[in-house]
Short mmCIF file of C-alpha atoms in Angstrom, two decimals:
data_model
loop_
_atom_site.label_atom_id
_atom_site.label_comp_id
_atom_site.label_asym_id
_atom_site.label_seq_id
_atom_site.Cartn_x
_atom_site.Cartn_y
_atom_site.Cartn_z
CA UNK A 1 74.42 -16.63 -91.58
CA UNK A 2 72.63 -19.46 -93.67
CA UNK A 3 74.63 -21.96 -92.20
CA UNK A 4 74.41 -21.10 -88.52
CA UNK A 5 70.62 -20.39 -88.68
CA UNK A 6 70.20 -23.93 -89.94
CA UNK A 7 72.27 -25.44 -87.10
CA UNK A 8 69.87 -23.99 -84.75
CA UNK A 9 66.50 -25.23 -86.36
CA UNK A 10 64.75 -28.69 -85.17
CA UNK A 11 66.63 -28.76 -82.17
CA UNK A 12 63.79 -30.42 -80.39
CA UNK A 13 64.48 -33.59 -82.58
CA UNK A 14 68.48 -33.43 -81.63
CA UNK A 15 69.55 -34.53 -78.18
CA UNK A 16 72.69 -35.91 -76.48
CA UNK A 17 71.70 -39.00 -74.40
CA UNK A 18 74.30 -41.19 -73.25
CA UNK A 19 73.87 -43.88 -70.47
CA UNK A 20 76.20 -42.54 -68.12
CA UNK A 21 74.49 -39.01 -68.37
CA UNK A 22 71.41 -41.10 -67.36
CA UNK A 23 72.91 -42.54 -64.62
CA UNK A 24 74.12 -39.47 -63.28
CA UNK A 25 70.75 -37.94 -63.46
CA UNK A 26 69.18 -40.90 -61.79
CA UNK A 27 71.75 -40.88 -59.05
CA UNK A 28 71.44 -37.25 -58.89
CA UNK A 29 67.67 -37.70 -57.92
CA UNK A 30 67.84 -40.87 -56.02
CA UNK A 31 66.03 -39.27 -53.29
CA UNK A 32 62.99 -39.39 -55.54
CA UNK A 33 63.53 -42.87 -56.33
CA UNK A 34 63.59 -43.99 -53.00
CA UNK A 35 60.38 -41.73 -51.81
CA UNK A 36 58.36 -42.88 -54.64
CA UNK A 37 59.62 -46.80 -53.92
CA UNK A 38 58.55 -46.28 -50.42
CA UNK A 39 55.06 -44.58 -51.39
CA UNK A 40 54.17 -47.20 -53.89
CA UNK A 41 55.03 -49.96 -51.70
CA UNK A 42 52.86 -48.43 -48.86
CA UNK A 43 50.19 -48.00 -51.09
CA UNK A 44 50.42 -51.86 -52.68
CA UNK A 45 50.51 -53.17 -48.93
CA UNK A 46 47.39 -50.93 -48.17
CA UNK A 47 45.48 -52.12 -51.09
CA UNK A 48 46.61 -55.88 -50.10
CA UNK A 49 45.77 -55.40 -46.24
CA UNK A 50 42.32 -53.67 -47.18
CA UNK A 51 41.64 -56.59 -49.58
CA UNK A 52 42.60 -59.54 -47.14
CA UNK A 53 40.54 -57.74 -44.31
CA UNK A 54 37.25 -57.76 -46.30
CA UNK A 55 37.94 -61.15 -47.03
CA UNK A 56 38.70 -61.86 -43.52
CA UNK A 57 35.63 -60.12 -42.40
CA UNK A 58 33.50 -62.12 -44.90
CA UNK A 59 35.30 -65.51 -44.05
CA UNK A 60 35.04 -64.99 -40.31
CA UNK A 61 31.58 -63.44 -39.87
CA UNK A 62 28.51 -65.12 -38.99
CA UNK A 63 25.65 -65.50 -41.48
CA UNK A 64 23.87 -62.26 -41.57
CA UNK A 65 21.58 -62.96 -44.71
CA UNK A 66 18.02 -61.76 -44.25
CA UNK A 67 15.79 -64.63 -43.17
CA UNK A 68 13.70 -65.72 -46.26
CA UNK A 69 10.18 -66.51 -45.07
CA UNK A 70 8.28 -69.76 -46.85
CA UNK A 71 5.03 -71.05 -46.63
CA UNK A 72 4.98 -74.48 -45.11
CA UNK A 73 4.84 -76.35 -48.76
CA UNK A 74 7.54 -73.91 -50.09
CA UNK A 75 9.94 -75.14 -46.88
CA UNK A 76 8.98 -78.89 -47.69
CA UNK A 77 9.89 -78.58 -51.43
CA UNK A 78 13.24 -76.65 -50.31
CA UNK A 79 13.82 -79.62 -47.70
CA UNK A 80 13.23 -82.15 -50.15
CA UNK A 81 15.88 -80.49 -52.37
CA UNK A 82 18.40 -80.26 -49.83
CA UNK A 83 17.83 -83.72 -48.50
CA UNK A 84 18.74 -85.13 -52.21
CA UNK A 85 21.43 -82.87 -52.44
CA UNK A 86 23.10 -83.96 -49.17
CA UNK A 87 22.64 -87.57 -50.15
CA UNK A 88 24.46 -87.05 -53.26
CA UNK A 89 27.26 -85.09 -51.84
CA UNK A 90 27.92 -88.06 -49.62
CA UNK A 91 27.59 -90.40 -52.30
CA UNK A 92 30.01 -88.43 -54.55
CA UNK A 93 32.63 -87.96 -51.64
CA UNK A 94 32.56 -91.82 -51.69
CA UNK A 95 32.94 -92.20 -55.22
CA UNK A 96 36.18 -89.94 -54.96
CA UNK A 97 37.78 -91.62 -51.95
CA UNK A 98 36.88 -95.30 -51.48
CA UNK A 99 39.34 -97.50 -52.62
CA UNK A 100 37.05 -99.81 -53.93
CA UNK A 101 35.64 -97.76 -56.32
CA UNK A 102 38.95 -97.22 -57.65
CA UNK A 103 39.75 -100.84 -58.61
CA UNK A 104 39.44 -101.99 -62.07
CA UNK A 105 37.04 -104.47 -62.27
CA UNK A 106 38.51 -105.92 -65.37
CA UNK A 107 41.87 -106.21 -63.39
CA UNK A 108 41.37 -107.15 -59.94
CA UNK A 109 44.15 -108.14 -57.53
CA UNK A 110 43.07 -110.84 -55.56
CA UNK A 111 44.87 -112.52 -52.51
CA UNK A 112 42.76 -115.59 -51.17
CA UNK A 113 43.58 -117.18 -47.62
CA UNK A 114 41.92 -120.27 -46.98
CA UNK A 115 41.24 -121.41 -43.20
CA UNK A 116 40.43 -124.64 -41.60
CA UNK A 117 38.94 -124.56 -37.72
CA UNK A 118 39.53 -128.30 -36.05
CA UNK A 119 37.50 -128.93 -33.14
CA UNK A 120 36.05 -131.91 -30.98
CA UNK A 121 32.40 -130.71 -31.36
CA UNK A 122 30.33 -130.05 -34.63
CA UNK A 123 28.46 -127.55 -32.83
CA UNK A 124 31.54 -125.70 -31.58
CA UNK A 125 32.93 -125.51 -34.82
CA UNK A 126 29.87 -123.87 -36.54
CA UNK A 127 30.12 -121.41 -33.77
CA UNK A 128 33.57 -120.36 -34.15
CA UNK A 129 32.82 -120.33 -38.09
CA UNK A 130 30.16 -117.76 -37.13
CA UNK A 131 32.63 -115.86 -34.85
CA UNK A 132 35.36 -115.87 -37.61
CA UNK A 133 32.49 -114.70 -39.95
CA UNK A 134 31.55 -111.50 -37.62
CA UNK A 135 34.90 -110.83 -36.77
CA UNK A 136 35.86 -110.12 -40.59
CA UNK A 137 32.37 -108.70 -41.97
CA UNK A 138 31.85 -106.21 -38.81
CA UNK A 139 35.23 -104.27 -39.26
CA UNK A 140 37.07 -106.03 -36.51
CA UNK A 141 39.59 -107.54 -38.59
CA UNK A 142 40.24 -104.41 -40.69
CA UNK A 143 40.45 -102.44 -37.27
CA UNK A 144 43.25 -104.89 -35.96
CA UNK A 145 44.81 -104.39 -39.54
CA UNK A 146 45.05 -100.99 -38.80
CA UNK A 147 46.59 -101.18 -35.57
CA UNK A 148 49.38 -103.33 -36.87
CA UNK A 149 50.12 -100.58 -39.42
CA UNK A 150 47.88 -100.44 -42.43
CA UNK A 151 47.41 -96.96 -43.50
CA UNK A 152 43.80 -96.41 -44.45
CA UNK A 153 40.26 -95.47 -43.39
CA UNK A 154 38.43 -98.32 -41.46
CA UNK A 155 35.28 -97.83 -43.80
CA UNK A 156 37.31 -98.20 -47.01
CA UNK A 157 39.39 -101.12 -45.46
CA UNK A 158 36.40 -103.20 -44.86
CA UNK A 159 35.20 -103.12 -48.12
CA UNK A 160 38.31 -104.93 -49.31
CA UNK A 161 37.70 -108.15 -46.95
CA UNK A 162 35.37 -110.72 -47.95
CA UNK A 163 34.49 -113.74 -45.71
CA UNK A 164 33.25 -116.84 -47.35
CA UNK A 165 32.04 -120.37 -46.20
CA UNK A 166 32.53 -123.73 -47.58
CA UNK A 167 29.21 -124.14 -48.42
CA UNK A 168 29.37 -127.48 -49.93
CA UNK A 169 31.09 -128.80 -46.54
CA UNK A 170 28.13 -127.34 -44.38
CA UNK A 171 25.48 -128.60 -46.46
CA UNK A 172 27.26 -132.09 -45.93
CA UNK A 173 27.79 -131.61 -42.37
CA UNK A 174 24.11 -130.68 -42.13
CA UNK A 175 22.68 -133.70 -44.11
CA UNK A 176 24.98 -136.21 -42.70
CA UNK A 177 24.23 -138.44 -39.66
CA UNK A 178 28.13 -139.47 -39.12
CA UNK A 179 29.83 -137.69 -36.63
CA UNK A 180 33.59 -137.65 -36.65
CA UNK A 181 35.94 -137.49 -33.79
CA UNK A 182 37.65 -134.30 -35.20
CA UNK A 183 34.84 -132.07 -36.81
CA UNK A 184 36.19 -129.36 -39.00
CA UNK A 185 35.00 -126.29 -41.11
CA UNK A 186 36.88 -124.40 -43.57
CA UNK A 187 36.45 -120.55 -44.66
CA UNK A 188 38.30 -118.22 -46.99
CA UNK A 189 39.24 -114.35 -46.76
CA UNK A 190 39.73 -112.68 -49.57
CA UNK A 191 41.63 -109.40 -50.07
CA UNK A 192 41.11 -107.00 -53.20
CA UNK A 193 43.09 -104.12 -54.23
CA UNK A 194 44.20 -102.12 -57.39
CA UNK A 195 47.52 -103.87 -57.83
CA UNK A 196 49.52 -106.86 -56.38
CA UNK A 197 51.66 -105.27 -54.34
CA UNK A 198 49.01 -103.39 -52.41
CA UNK A 199 46.74 -106.70 -52.04
CA UNK A 200 49.75 -108.70 -50.86
CA UNK A 201 50.61 -105.76 -48.20
CA UNK A 202 47.23 -106.12 -46.78
CA UNK A 203 47.11 -109.84 -46.86
CA UNK A 204 50.41 -110.25 -45.13
CA UNK A 205 49.10 -108.95 -41.67
CA UNK A 206 45.73 -110.91 -41.86
CA UNK A 207 47.37 -114.01 -40.18
CA UNK A 208 48.98 -112.44 -37.22
CA UNK A 209 45.25 -110.71 -36.66
CA UNK A 210 43.61 -114.22 -36.67
CA UNK A 211 46.39 -115.65 -35.03
CA UNK A 212 45.20 -113.02 -31.94
CA UNK A 213 41.77 -113.56 -32.41
CA UNK A 214 41.99 -117.27 -32.37
CA UNK A 215 43.87 -116.76 -28.70
CA UNK A 216 40.93 -114.90 -27.63
CA UNK A 217 38.24 -117.42 -28.83
CA UNK A 218 40.01 -120.09 -27.13
CA UNK A 219 39.20 -118.52 -23.96
CA UNK A 220 35.79 -117.37 -24.55
CA UNK A 221 34.30 -119.60 -26.97
CA UNK A 222 35.80 -123.36 -26.85
CA UNK A 223 39.48 -125.05 -27.60
CA UNK A 224 40.06 -125.29 -31.32
CA UNK A 225 42.79 -125.34 -33.85
CA UNK A 226 43.15 -122.61 -37.00
CA UNK A 227 45.29 -123.65 -39.65
CA UNK A 228 46.31 -121.42 -42.79
CA UNK A 229 45.91 -124.23 -45.70
CA UNK A 230 46.81 -122.02 -48.53
CA UNK A 231 47.37 -118.30 -49.67
CA UNK A 232 46.86 -117.85 -53.60
CA UNK A 233 47.01 -114.51 -55.87
CA UNK A 234 45.26 -114.04 -58.92
CA UNK A 235 44.07 -111.23 -61.19
CA UNK A 236 40.27 -111.54 -61.84
CA UNK A 237 37.33 -110.06 -63.33
CA UNK A 238 34.90 -109.29 -60.88
CA UNK A 239 31.21 -108.95 -62.43
CA UNK A 240 29.83 -108.23 -59.22
CA UNK A 241 32.05 -105.25 -58.51
CA UNK A 242 31.66 -103.78 -62.13
CA UNK A 243 27.74 -104.01 -61.51
CA UNK A 244 28.23 -102.35 -57.99
CA UNK A 245 30.25 -99.37 -59.26
CA UNK A 246 27.78 -98.71 -62.18
CA UNK A 247 24.99 -98.82 -59.64
CA UNK A 248 26.84 -96.15 -57.61
CA UNK A 249 27.57 -94.01 -60.49
CA UNK A 250 24.20 -94.06 -61.84
CA UNK A 251 22.81 -93.36 -58.32
CA UNK A 252 24.68 -90.06 -58.40
CA UNK A 253 23.64 -89.08 -61.93
CA UNK A 254 20.13 -89.68 -60.95
CA UNK A 255 20.55 -87.77 -57.78
CA UNK A 256 21.70 -84.93 -59.56
CA UNK A 257 18.89 -84.83 -62.32
CA UNK A 258 16.53 -85.28 -59.45
CA UNK A 259 18.08 -82.02 -57.64
CA UNK A 260 17.90 -80.08 -61.13
CA UNK A 261 14.39 -81.19 -61.90
CA UNK A 262 13.37 -80.48 -58.38
CA UNK A 263 15.16 -76.71 -58.50
CA UNK A 264 13.32 -75.82 -61.69
CA UNK A 265 10.06 -75.98 -59.76
CA UNK A 266 11.48 -73.77 -56.82
CA UNK A 267 11.14 -70.09 -56.83
CA UNK A 268 14.23 -67.86 -56.48
CA UNK A 269 14.10 -67.56 -52.71
CA UNK A 270 14.07 -71.06 -52.32
CA UNK A 271 16.70 -71.60 -54.51
CA UNK A 272 18.60 -69.04 -52.43
CA UNK A 273 17.95 -71.00 -49.33
CA UNK A 274 19.08 -74.28 -51.25
CA UNK A 275 22.41 -72.71 -52.41
CA UNK A 276 22.93 -71.18 -48.74
CA UNK A 277 23.01 -74.69 -47.26
CA UNK A 278 25.20 -76.10 -49.62
CA UNK A 279 27.77 -73.48 -48.86
CA UNK A 280 27.53 -74.04 -45.12
CA UNK A 281 27.88 -77.79 -45.84
CA UNK A 282 30.96 -77.08 -47.71
CA UNK A 283 32.22 -75.18 -44.44
CA UNK A 284 31.55 -78.03 -41.92
CA UNK A 285 33.64 -80.23 -44.38
CA UNK A 286 36.81 -78.61 -43.02
CA UNK A 287 38.07 -80.70 -40.33
CA UNK A 288 39.18 -77.27 -38.52
CA UNK A 289 38.43 -73.96 -39.80
CA UNK A 290 41.12 -71.64 -39.69
CA UNK A 291 40.39 -68.17 -38.66
CA UNK A 292 41.38 -65.79 -41.78
CA UNK A 293 43.46 -62.53 -40.71
CA UNK A 294 44.70 -59.69 -42.70
CA UNK A 295 48.30 -58.90 -42.42
CA UNK A 296 51.13 -56.97 -43.97
CA UNK A 297 52.36 -58.81 -47.26
CA UNK A 298 56.05 -58.40 -47.61
CA UNK A 299 55.78 -59.62 -50.98
CA UNK A 300 53.62 -56.85 -51.82
CA UNK A 301 55.91 -54.50 -50.03
CA UNK A 302 58.99 -55.64 -51.99
CA UNK A 303 56.94 -55.77 -55.22
CA UNK A 304 55.52 -52.04 -54.52
CA UNK A 305 58.74 -50.76 -54.09
CA UNK A 306 60.22 -52.11 -57.02
CA UNK A 307 57.43 -50.79 -58.85
CA UNK A 308 58.12 -47.44 -57.58
CA UNK A 309 61.65 -47.52 -58.36
CA UNK A 310 60.87 -48.26 -62.13
CA UNK A 311 58.28 -45.58 -62.32
CA UNK A 312 60.68 -43.10 -60.60
CA UNK A 313 63.45 -44.22 -63.10
CA UNK A 314 61.00 -43.89 -66.23
CA UNK A 315 59.93 -40.40 -64.82
CA UNK A 316 63.62 -39.34 -64.52
CA UNK A 317 64.58 -40.64 -67.92
CA UNK A 318 61.50 -39.24 -69.78
CA UNK A 319 61.64 -35.76 -68.00
CA UNK A 320 65.51 -35.81 -68.81
CA UNK A 321 64.72 -36.20 -72.44
CA UNK A 322 61.89 -33.89 -72.93
CA UNK A 323 62.10 -31.15 -70.37
CA UNK A 324 63.46 -29.02 -73.17
CA UNK A 325 66.46 -27.82 -71.40
CA UNK A 326 70.02 -28.63 -71.71
CA UNK A 327 71.16 -31.48 -69.54
CA UNK A 328 74.97 -30.92 -69.69
CA UNK A 329 77.61 -28.85 -70.97
CA UNK A 330 78.05 -31.10 -74.35
CA UNK A 331 74.69 -29.65 -75.43
CA UNK A 332 75.88 -26.34 -75.92
CA UNK A 333 78.71 -27.41 -78.11
CA UNK A 334 76.85 -30.26 -80.19
CA UNK A 335 73.69 -28.50 -80.79
CA UNK A 336 74.78 -24.71 -81.30
CA UNK A 337 78.38 -25.19 -82.38
CA UNK A 338 79.73 -22.76 -79.58
CA UNK A 339 83.06 -23.27 -77.99
CA UNK A 340 82.81 -24.16 -74.47
CA UNK A 341 84.71 -21.57 -72.34
CA UNK A 342 84.30 -23.03 -69.05
CA UNK A 343 81.99 -25.35 -66.65
CA UNK A 344 81.16 -24.37 -63.15
CA UNK A 345 79.89 -27.82 -61.00
CA UNK A 346 81.41 -27.99 -57.93
CA UNK A 347 81.79 -30.82 -55.61
CA UNK A 348 79.33 -29.41 -53.02
CA UNK A 349 76.70 -29.35 -55.67
CA UNK A 350 76.79 -32.93 -55.84
CA UNK A 351 75.20 -35.56 -53.63
CA UNK A 352 77.08 -38.13 -51.99
CA UNK A 353 76.36 -40.98 -54.53
CA UNK A 354 77.82 -38.72 -57.52
CA UNK A 355 81.02 -37.35 -55.43
CA UNK A 356 81.52 -41.36 -54.94
CA UNK A 357 81.12 -42.05 -58.27
CA UNK A 358 83.62 -39.19 -59.30
CA UNK A 359 86.25 -41.13 -56.54
CA UNK A 360 85.98 -44.05 -58.14
CA UNK A 361 86.63 -43.01 -61.44
CA UNK A 362 89.54 -41.22 -60.18
CA UNK A 363 88.27 -37.84 -60.60
CA UNK A 364 89.57 -35.27 -58.84
CA UNK A 365 86.84 -33.09 -56.99
CA UNK A 366 87.47 -29.10 -57.22
CA UNK A 367 85.48 -26.49 -55.39
CA UNK A 368 83.24 -23.90 -56.78
CA UNK A 369 85.38 -21.03 -55.78
CA UNK A 370 88.24 -22.93 -57.92
CA UNK A 371 86.27 -23.42 -60.85
CA UNK A 372 85.17 -19.75 -60.60
CA UNK A 373 88.58 -18.37 -60.57
CA UNK A 374 89.45 -20.56 -63.75
CA UNK A 375 86.58 -19.42 -65.62
CA UNK A 376 87.23 -15.68 -64.79
CA UNK A 377 91.12 -16.34 -65.73
CA UNK A 378 90.17 -17.93 -68.93
CA UNK A 379 87.68 -15.32 -70.08
CA UNK A 380 90.14 -12.67 -69.07
CA UNK A 381 92.99 -14.17 -71.08
CA UNK A 382 90.67 -14.57 -73.91
CA UNK A 383 89.54 -10.78 -74.11
CA UNK A 384 93.45 -10.04 -73.64
CA UNK A 385 94.55 -12.05 -76.72
CA UNK A 386 91.89 -10.96 -78.94
CA UNK A 387 92.20 -7.18 -77.93
CA UNK A 388 88.52 -7.21 -77.04
CA UNK A 389 87.46 -4.10 -75.27
CA UNK A 390 83.74 -4.61 -74.67
CA UNK A 391 82.32 -8.16 -74.14
CA UNK A 392 78.41 -8.69 -73.54
CA UNK A 393 77.69 -11.66 -70.99
CA UNK A 394 74.24 -12.77 -72.14
CA UNK A 395 72.19 -14.58 -69.60
CA UNK A 396 68.68 -15.26 -68.74
CA UNK A 397 66.29 -15.34 -66.05
CA UNK A 398 66.62 -18.97 -66.11
CA UNK A 399 69.85 -19.14 -64.62
CA UNK A 400 69.75 -18.83 -61.00
CA UNK A 401 73.63 -19.21 -60.03
CA UNK A 402 74.52 -15.38 -60.55
CA UNK A 403 77.28 -14.49 -57.89
CA UNK A 404 79.88 -15.89 -59.86
CA UNK A 405 78.81 -13.61 -62.68
CA UNK A 406 79.40 -10.55 -60.65
CA UNK A 407 82.73 -11.85 -59.73
CA UNK A 408 83.68 -12.66 -63.44
CA UNK A 409 82.29 -8.73 -64.43
CA UNK A 410 84.35 -7.34 -61.77
CA UNK A 411 87.45 -9.40 -62.95
CA UNK A 412 87.04 -8.22 -66.62
CA UNK A 413 86.72 -4.45 -65.57
CA UNK A 414 90.30 -4.86 -63.52
CA UNK A 415 91.52 -6.04 -67.11
CA UNK A 416 90.22 -3.14 -68.75
CA UNK A 417 87.55 -4.87 -70.39
CA UNK A 418 84.05 -3.07 -70.23
CA UNK A 419 81.99 -5.87 -69.57
CA UNK A 420 78.12 -5.83 -69.10
CA UNK A 421 75.40 -8.61 -68.15
CA UNK A 422 72.03 -8.73 -70.03
CA UNK A 423 69.37 -11.17 -68.81
CA UNK A 424 65.98 -9.92 -70.43
CA UNK A 425 67.14 -9.06 -74.02
CA UNK A 426 64.00 -11.44 -75.06
CA UNK A 427 61.50 -9.24 -73.58
CA UNK A 428 62.91 -5.94 -73.21
CA UNK A 429 63.30 -3.52 -75.82
CA UNK A 430 65.76 -1.34 -74.15
CA UNK A 431 67.78 -4.28 -73.13
CA UNK A 432 67.96 -5.29 -76.92
CA UNK A 433 69.08 -1.99 -77.84
CA UNK A 434 71.72 -1.79 -75.57
CA UNK A 435 73.12 -5.67 -76.21
CA UNK A 436 73.10 -4.24 -80.12
CA UNK A 437 75.96 -1.89 -79.26
CA UNK A 438 78.34 -5.00 -78.36
CA UNK A 439 80.25 -7.01 -81.16
CA UNK A 440 81.37 -9.91 -79.03
CA UNK A 441 79.32 -11.76 -76.44
CA UNK A 442 79.63 -14.81 -74.21
CA UNK A 443 76.59 -16.99 -73.70
CA UNK A 444 75.67 -18.09 -70.07
CA UNK A 445 73.66 -21.10 -69.40
CA UNK A 446 72.59 -23.60 -66.49
CA UNK A 447 72.02 -27.25 -66.91
CA UNK A 448 68.62 -28.07 -66.20
CA UNK A 449 67.34 -24.46 -66.31
CA UNK A 450 68.28 -23.09 -69.57
CA UNK A 451 65.68 -23.98 -72.24
CA UNK A 452 66.55 -24.94 -75.69
CA UNK A 453 64.05 -22.45 -77.24
CA UNK A 454 65.57 -19.44 -75.13
CA UNK A 455 69.35 -20.19 -76.26
CA UNK A 456 67.92 -20.44 -79.75
CA UNK A 457 66.40 -16.88 -79.58
CA UNK A 458 69.41 -15.27 -77.82
CA UNK A 459 71.60 -17.03 -80.27
CA UNK A 460 68.94 -15.65 -83.35
CA UNK A 461 69.50 -12.09 -81.62
CA UNK A 462 73.21 -12.27 -81.88
CA UNK A 463 73.16 -13.38 -85.60
CA UNK A 464 70.62 -10.52 -86.57
CA UNK A 465 72.93 -7.96 -84.71
CA UNK A 466 76.15 -9.47 -86.03
CA UNK A 467 77.51 -9.96 -82.68
CA UNK A 468 80.07 -12.56 -82.42
CA UNK A 469 79.58 -15.51 -80.07
CA UNK A 470 83.05 -16.14 -78.21
CA UNK A 471 81.96 -18.97 -76.57
CA UNK A 472 79.46 -20.19 -73.62
CA UNK A 473 79.99 -20.67 -69.95
CA UNK A 474 77.56 -23.51 -68.42
CA UNK A 475 77.13 -24.01 -64.70
CA UNK A 476 74.97 -26.71 -62.65
#
C-alpha cells in the first residue's frame, strides 16, 4: 500500500512530454495557430497603417501653428536672426558641395595651358585678350565644358578655372613705341582639382572649347590666330586657396556664434518663430516634395503572422504541459503504474493533418466502432479468464464520451459479469458506499479532460477500500 501511495504523490512534477506528442498537439489545434496568426498580422498592419496615416497627415498638412503676435522690435530681432541663419545655411551648403573646398591646398593638382594670340593689329590683340578673359571668368567656358560631357555643376566648375594674362608682355606693349608687323599677346588658363586624373580630364576638353570660341571671334571681332603654346601639370601649394578656405570656414563659425548670441536674447515665442522658419527652409530644399501616403505593409503582415504563430505555439505547448490533465494514454501507465486495457481514438476524431500524418507513417486508420468492439472484447475476456463476477467501471464527470461505456456494460452483463458505472465517488457518499462493494475496478479516463488530481483521488479511494485496479481505458 505504501509503495502504491508513493507512486501517486508529487504527480505535478512528473510528465511525459515528447516532441512527437507536442507536434501532434500543435497539428490538432492548427486552426488556433492560423487564426491567431491572422489576428496578430491584422493588429500589426493596423498599427503600422495608423502610424503611417498620422505621419502622412502631419507631412502633407499645411502649417496650422497658431500665429504668434510680436511687436515691431521683436519681429525685427527675429528677422535678423533668420537672415543670419539663412546666410549661414547657404555658406554651409557651399562648404559641403563645392569641389574647390574639397581640394587640399597643400597638394593641389594643377594643369596650365598657355595660349598665344597673333593678329595684325595691336588694339585687336588687346580686344581679343579681353574677350578670352571674359569667356573664361564669366562661366562661358565652364558651360561649354559641361556641354562637352563634364559632369559638374556650373558654379563649382567655374571656380576651378583661372585666366591669367602675361603681365610683363602687357607692360612692354603699353610702354613701347615700336609696333611690330605681327602683334601677339599670351595668356594662361589654369585648371585645378583634387587629383591629377580629374584635373587632366577637365583640361582635355578646354582646347576644343577654345577652338569653337575662336571661330566665333573670327566672325564677330576680327581675324586672328590662337595657338596652344604649352600644357603642363604640377602639384603645388596654393597659399591663396588655403587662406580662402579658412576664411569661409571662419565665416560659418562666426555666423553660428552670432545666431546663438542673438537667440539668447529672444523670448520663447521668438525662438519658436525662428525654428519654424528653419523647418520651412528645410522643406524647400527638397527639389520635389513627395506626398506621403499610408499603405498596408506586407512586411508587417508577414511579421505579425509569424509572431501570431509563435505565440499560438507557445500557448499550446505551455497549456499542454501545465493544464493538469492527462495528455495521452501513456500518462496513465507511466504516472500511476496502471495497465492499459484499451484506447479509443477513432480516425473521425482527428483533423486532416493528423490523418495525413498517420498515413505517412503507415498507420492504418481504425473507426471508432471497431476500437469500441475491441475494447469490449478485451475487457470481457479479461473478466472471463480471471473469474471476475463483479466489475466497477470508475469514471468521472470529466469524461464526456460515455456512449461506448453503456455498450461495454451491456456486453459485460451478457457475459455474466455484474458491471456498474460510478461517476461521482468524489462527491457522493452513496456512490462511495456502493462502489466499496466491488473488489475489482477499471479506471476510465479521457485525454485532455481527466485531471491528474481527480485520477489520484479515485486511485486513493480504491486503495482505501482494497479495490484492485484491473487496468485503465483511455479515450480521446
